[in-house]
mmCIF file of C-alpha atoms and ligand atoms in Angstrom:
data_model
loop_
_atom_site.group_PDB
_atom_site.id
_atom_site.type_symbol
_atom_site.label_atom_id
_atom_site.label_comp_id
_atom_site.label_asym_id
_atom_site.label_seq_id
_atom_site.Cartn_x
_atom_site.Cartn_y
_atom_site.Cartn_z
ATOM 1 C CA MET A 168 27.278 109.452 105.261
ATOM 2 C CA SER A 169 24.439 107.387 103.859
ATOM 3 C CA MET A 170 20.813 107.231 103.518
ATOM 4 C CA ILE A 171 18.427 104.472 102.629
ATOM 5 C CA ILE A 172 16.742 104.682 99.072
ATOM 6 C CA ASN A 173 14.034 102.201 98.375
ATOM 7 C CA GLY A 174 15.433 99.894 101.084
ATOM 8 C CA LEU A 175 18.967 99.973 99.852
ATOM 9 C CA PRO A 176 21.947 101.951 101.273
ATOM 10 C CA ALA A 177 23.204 104.949 99.212
ATOM 11 C CA GLU A 178 26.108 107.317 99.802
ATOM 12 C CA VAL A 179 25.109 110.913 100.369
ATOM 13 C CA PRO A 180 26.727 113.199 97.861
ATOM 14 C CA LEU A 181 29.688 115.151 99.182
ATOM 15 C CA ASP A 182 28.650 118.426 97.465
ATOM 16 C CA PRO A 183 26.040 119.956 99.940
ATOM 17 C CA ARG A 184 24.441 121.864 97.080
ATOM 18 C CA VAL A 185 22.946 118.900 95.343
ATOM 19 C CA SER A 186 19.174 118.655 95.654
ATOM 20 C CA LEU A 187 17.629 115.331 96.596
ATOM 21 C CA LEU A 188 15.881 115.405 93.157
ATOM 22 C CA ASP A 189 19.185 115.737 91.304
ATOM 23 C CA PHE A 190 20.760 113.139 93.491
ATOM 24 C CA LEU A 191 17.930 110.636 92.806
ATOM 25 C CA ARG A 192 17.833 111.292 88.999
ATOM 26 C CA ASP A 193 21.455 112.094 88.088
ATOM 27 C CA ASP A 194 23.464 110.045 90.516
ATOM 28 C CA LEU A 195 21.284 107.131 91.264
ATOM 29 C CA ARG A 196 19.562 107.006 87.792
ATOM 30 C CA LEU A 197 16.163 106.753 89.400
ATOM 31 C CA HIS A 198 14.264 108.576 86.752
ATOM 32 C CA GLY A 199 10.733 107.838 87.987
ATOM 33 C CA THR A 200 10.876 110.951 90.140
ATOM 34 C CA LYS A 201 10.185 113.846 87.704
ATOM 35 C CA LYS A 202 11.562 117.374 87.494
ATOM 36 C CA GLY A 203 8.803 119.856 86.520
ATOM 37 C CA CYS A 204 9.277 123.308 87.820
ATOM 38 C CA ASP A 205 12.319 122.741 90.087
ATOM 39 C CA GLN A 206 10.935 125.362 92.409
ATOM 40 C CA GLY A 207 8.294 123.619 94.583
ATOM 41 C CA ALA A 208 5.208 124.588 92.492
ATOM 42 C CA CYS A 209 4.185 121.443 90.702
ATOM 43 C CA GLY A 210 4.621 118.329 92.837
ATOM 44 C CA ALA A 211 6.182 116.198 90.140
ATOM 45 C CA CYS A 212 9.204 115.549 92.277
ATOM 46 C CA THR A 213 7.307 114.262 95.319
ATOM 47 C CA VAL A 214 8.867 111.411 97.170
ATOM 48 C CA LEU A 215 8.385 109.883 100.672
ATOM 49 C CA ALA A 216 10.919 110.535 103.390
ATOM 50 C CA ASP A 217 10.203 108.236 106.348
ATOM 51 C CA GLY A 218 6.668 107.926 105.046
ATOM 52 C CA GLU A 219 6.123 111.805 104.740
ATOM 53 C CA ARG A 220 5.677 113.451 101.399
ATOM 54 C CA ILE A 221 8.298 115.963 100.531
ATOM 55 C CA LEU A 222 9.247 117.886 97.431
ATOM 56 C CA SER A 223 12.638 116.634 96.521
ATOM 57 C CA CYS A 224 13.550 119.691 94.274
ATOM 58 C CA LEU A 225 13.406 121.797 97.437
ATOM 59 C CA ALA A 226 15.362 119.371 99.585
ATOM 60 C CA LEU A 227 19.156 118.992 99.843
ATOM 61 C CA ALA A 228 20.391 115.343 99.671
ATOM 62 C CA VAL A 229 22.608 115.875 102.708
ATOM 63 C CA GLN A 230 19.508 116.790 104.780
ATOM 64 C CA TYR A 231 18.382 113.201 104.429
ATOM 65 C CA GLU A 232 21.517 111.531 105.814
ATOM 66 C CA GLY A 233 20.273 108.502 107.872
ATOM 67 C CA ARG A 234 16.735 108.820 106.632
ATOM 68 C CA SER A 235 14.736 106.440 104.482
ATOM 69 C CA VAL A 236 13.487 107.746 101.181
ATOM 70 C CA THR A 237 10.978 105.958 98.926
ATOM 71 C CA THR A 238 10.575 106.824 95.316
ATOM 72 C CA ILE A 239 8.162 105.518 92.890
ATOM 73 C CA GLU A 240 10.548 102.698 92.039
ATOM 74 C CA GLY A 241 10.135 101.577 95.651
ATOM 75 C CA VAL A 242 6.340 101.873 95.667
ATOM 76 C CA GLY A 243 5.586 99.156 93.005
ATOM 77 C CA THR A 244 7.132 97.445 90.051
ATOM 78 C CA ALA A 245 5.876 96.685 86.483
ATOM 79 C CA THR A 246 4.924 93.235 87.634
ATOM 80 C CA GLU A 247 3.790 94.075 91.137
ATOM 81 C CA LEU A 248 1.901 97.363 91.028
ATOM 82 C CA HIS A 249 0.803 99.073 94.189
ATOM 83 C CA GLN A 250 -2.886 99.083 94.398
ATOM 84 C CA LEU A 251 -3.043 102.761 93.785
ATOM 85 C CA GLN A 252 -1.043 102.315 90.632
ATOM 86 C CA GLN A 253 -3.619 99.740 89.456
ATOM 87 C CA ALA A 254 -6.420 102.136 90.406
ATOM 88 C CA PHE A 255 -4.749 104.992 88.374
ATOM 89 C CA ILE A 256 -4.974 102.564 85.298
ATOM 90 C CA GLU A 257 -8.563 101.610 86.081
ATOM 91 C CA HIS A 258 -9.789 105.175 86.600
ATOM 92 C CA ASP A 259 -7.882 106.995 83.808
ATOM 93 C CA GLY A 260 -5.791 108.840 86.364
ATOM 94 C CA PHE A 261 -3.096 109.779 83.768
ATOM 95 C CA GLN A 262 -2.387 110.670 80.143
ATOM 96 C CA CYS A 263 1.240 111.450 79.502
ATOM 97 C CA GLY A 264 2.230 110.115 82.939
ATOM 98 C CA TYR A 265 4.761 112.865 83.787
ATOM 99 C CA CYS A 266 3.042 113.843 86.974
ATOM 100 C CA THR A 267 1.975 110.366 87.878
ATOM 101 C CA PRO A 268 4.967 109.327 90.128
ATOM 102 C CA GLY A 269 4.607 112.439 92.222
ATOM 103 C CA GLN A 270 0.853 112.096 92.395
ATOM 104 C CA ILE A 271 1.173 108.497 93.721
ATOM 105 C CA CYS A 272 3.857 109.320 96.196
ATOM 106 C CA SER A 273 1.937 112.296 97.360
ATOM 107 C CA ALA A 274 -1.410 110.295 97.646
ATOM 108 C CA ILE A 275 0.275 107.655 99.709
ATOM 109 C CA GLY A 276 1.647 110.336 102.113
ATOM 110 C CA MET A 277 -1.686 112.058 102.113
ATOM 111 C CA ALA A 278 -3.492 108.963 103.155
ATOM 112 C CA GLU A 279 -1.215 108.676 106.165
ATOM 113 C CA GLU A 280 -1.913 112.224 107.108
ATOM 114 C CA ILE A 281 -5.592 111.583 107.091
ATOM 115 C CA ARG A 282 -5.042 108.396 109.127
ATOM 116 C CA ARG A 283 -3.133 110.430 111.684
ATOM 117 C CA GLY A 284 -6.047 112.964 111.862
ATOM 118 C CA VAL A 285 -4.228 115.953 110.233
ATOM 119 C CA PRO A 286 -6.929 118.380 109.167
ATOM 120 C CA SER A 287 -6.813 120.230 105.790
ATOM 121 C CA HIS A 288 -7.961 123.665 104.814
ATOM 122 C CA VAL A 289 -11.575 122.290 103.956
ATOM 123 C CA THR A 290 -11.970 120.115 107.117
ATOM 124 C CA ASP A 291 -15.185 121.189 108.959
ATOM 125 C CA ASP A 292 -14.693 119.422 112.179
ATOM 126 C CA LEU A 293 -11.198 119.809 113.540
ATOM 127 C CA ASP A 294 -12.045 117.539 116.542
ATOM 128 C CA ALA A 295 -13.573 114.661 114.533
ATOM 129 C CA PRO A 296 -12.228 111.410 115.570
ATOM 130 C CA THR A 297 -11.514 110.429 111.976
ATOM 131 C CA MET A 298 -10.927 112.763 109.118
ATOM 132 C CA PRO A 299 -13.336 112.479 106.092
ATOM 133 C CA PHE A 300 -11.878 110.861 103.042
ATOM 134 C CA CYS A 301 -14.086 112.584 100.453
ATOM 135 C CA ALA A 302 -13.448 114.091 97.020
ATOM 136 C CA GLU A 303 -13.307 117.594 98.422
ATOM 137 C CA GLU A 304 -10.664 116.610 101.046
ATOM 138 C CA ILE A 305 -8.656 114.676 98.408
ATOM 139 C CA ARG A 306 -8.713 117.666 95.916
ATOM 140 C CA GLU A 307 -7.640 120.033 98.609
ATOM 141 C CA ARG A 308 -4.966 117.814 99.970
ATOM 142 C CA MET A 309 -3.586 117.002 96.435
ATOM 143 C CA SER A 310 -3.699 120.422 95.213
ATOM 144 C CA GLY A 311 0.129 120.733 95.329
ATOM 145 C CA ASN A 312 0.391 118.090 92.597
ATOM 146 C CA LEU A 313 -0.543 119.586 89.219
ATOM 147 C CA CYS A 314 -1.609 117.591 86.147
ATOM 148 C CA ARG A 315 -0.971 119.463 82.889
ATOM 149 C CA CYS A 316 -3.073 116.743 81.057
ATOM 150 C CA GLY A 317 -6.073 117.611 83.235
ATOM 151 C CA ALA A 318 -6.491 114.026 84.573
ATOM 152 C CA HIS A 319 -7.486 115.243 88.005
ATOM 153 C CA ASN A 320 -10.936 113.712 87.972
ATOM 154 C CA GLY A 321 -9.445 110.190 87.421
ATOM 155 C CA ILE A 322 -6.858 110.898 89.987
ATOM 156 C CA VAL A 323 -9.352 111.720 92.679
ATOM 157 C CA GLU A 324 -11.360 108.736 91.832
ATOM 158 C CA ALA A 325 -8.378 106.373 91.802
ATOM 159 C CA ILE A 326 -7.278 107.750 95.269
ATOM 160 C CA ALA A 327 -10.773 107.444 96.627
ATOM 161 C CA ALA A 328 -11.152 103.852 95.394
ATOM 162 C CA THR A 329 -7.945 102.878 96.889
ATOM 163 C CA PHE A 330 -7.901 104.478 100.250
ATOM 164 C CA ALA A 331 -11.375 105.564 101.249
ATOM 165 C CA ALA A 332 -12.613 102.020 101.601
ATOM 166 C CA LEU A 333 -9.596 100.614 103.369
ATOM 167 C CA PRO A 334 -9.118 99.981 107.099
ATOM 168 C CA GLU A 335 -6.868 102.626 108.619
ATOM 169 C CA ALA A 336 -3.761 100.491 109.028
ATOM 170 C CA GLU A 337 -3.999 99.124 105.506
ATOM 171 C CA ALA A 338 -4.422 102.669 104.028
ATOM 172 C CA ALA A 339 -1.085 103.572 105.410
ATOM 173 C CA GLU A 340 0.810 100.888 103.448
HETATM 174 S S1 LIG B 623 9.829 119.845 90.425
HETATM 175 FE FE1 LIG B 623 9.571 119.966 92.593
HETATM 176 S S2 LIG B 623 7.691 120.886 92.820
HETATM 177 FE FE2 LIG B 623 8.048 120.951 90.645
HETATM 178 S S1 LIG B 624 -0.747 112.786 83.151
HETATM 179 FE FE1 LIG B 624 0.286 114.277 81.954
HETATM 180 S S2 LIG B 624 0.851 115.824 83.431
HETATM 181 FE FE2 LIG B 624 -0.437 114.466 84.494
#
């Protein structure tokens, strides 16, 4: 049984009780994904599974057999940052950085949800051909990712600067 992690094959743990978060951090030593609450309340553990954002603390590793998982290590590197990572730097989107990997993975998944036309709780027109990419939508859609340092204003600015001005196909990358 295997899955793909950041483009590379990995053996799924035999113990079916192991969470995807613990598998990433403890077995694969991918410490970019953070453990905050370990109960689905903070978003620090957000990763992408086949492009969709998920909370890895609430997922069992065995559930993702055959799937492709992307962690922050697969989003960008220190020498080749994703444009959203660069925007977090430019817009002061972090302080301690603990929530940042989850914020970035979540925002990438969120941009794809908007591109697909998935409405949020604050979307006025559910039949609109394109979903708005405004600050109100970003705040609502990112409300599951908490920042204890209070960097939310910079986070929203960085996400807007990265995705709001991009063509649809590019925003999904
Ligand atoms: S550690 Fe998963 S939501 Fe907090
Ligand atoms: S930057 Fe410190 S928790 Fe968000």
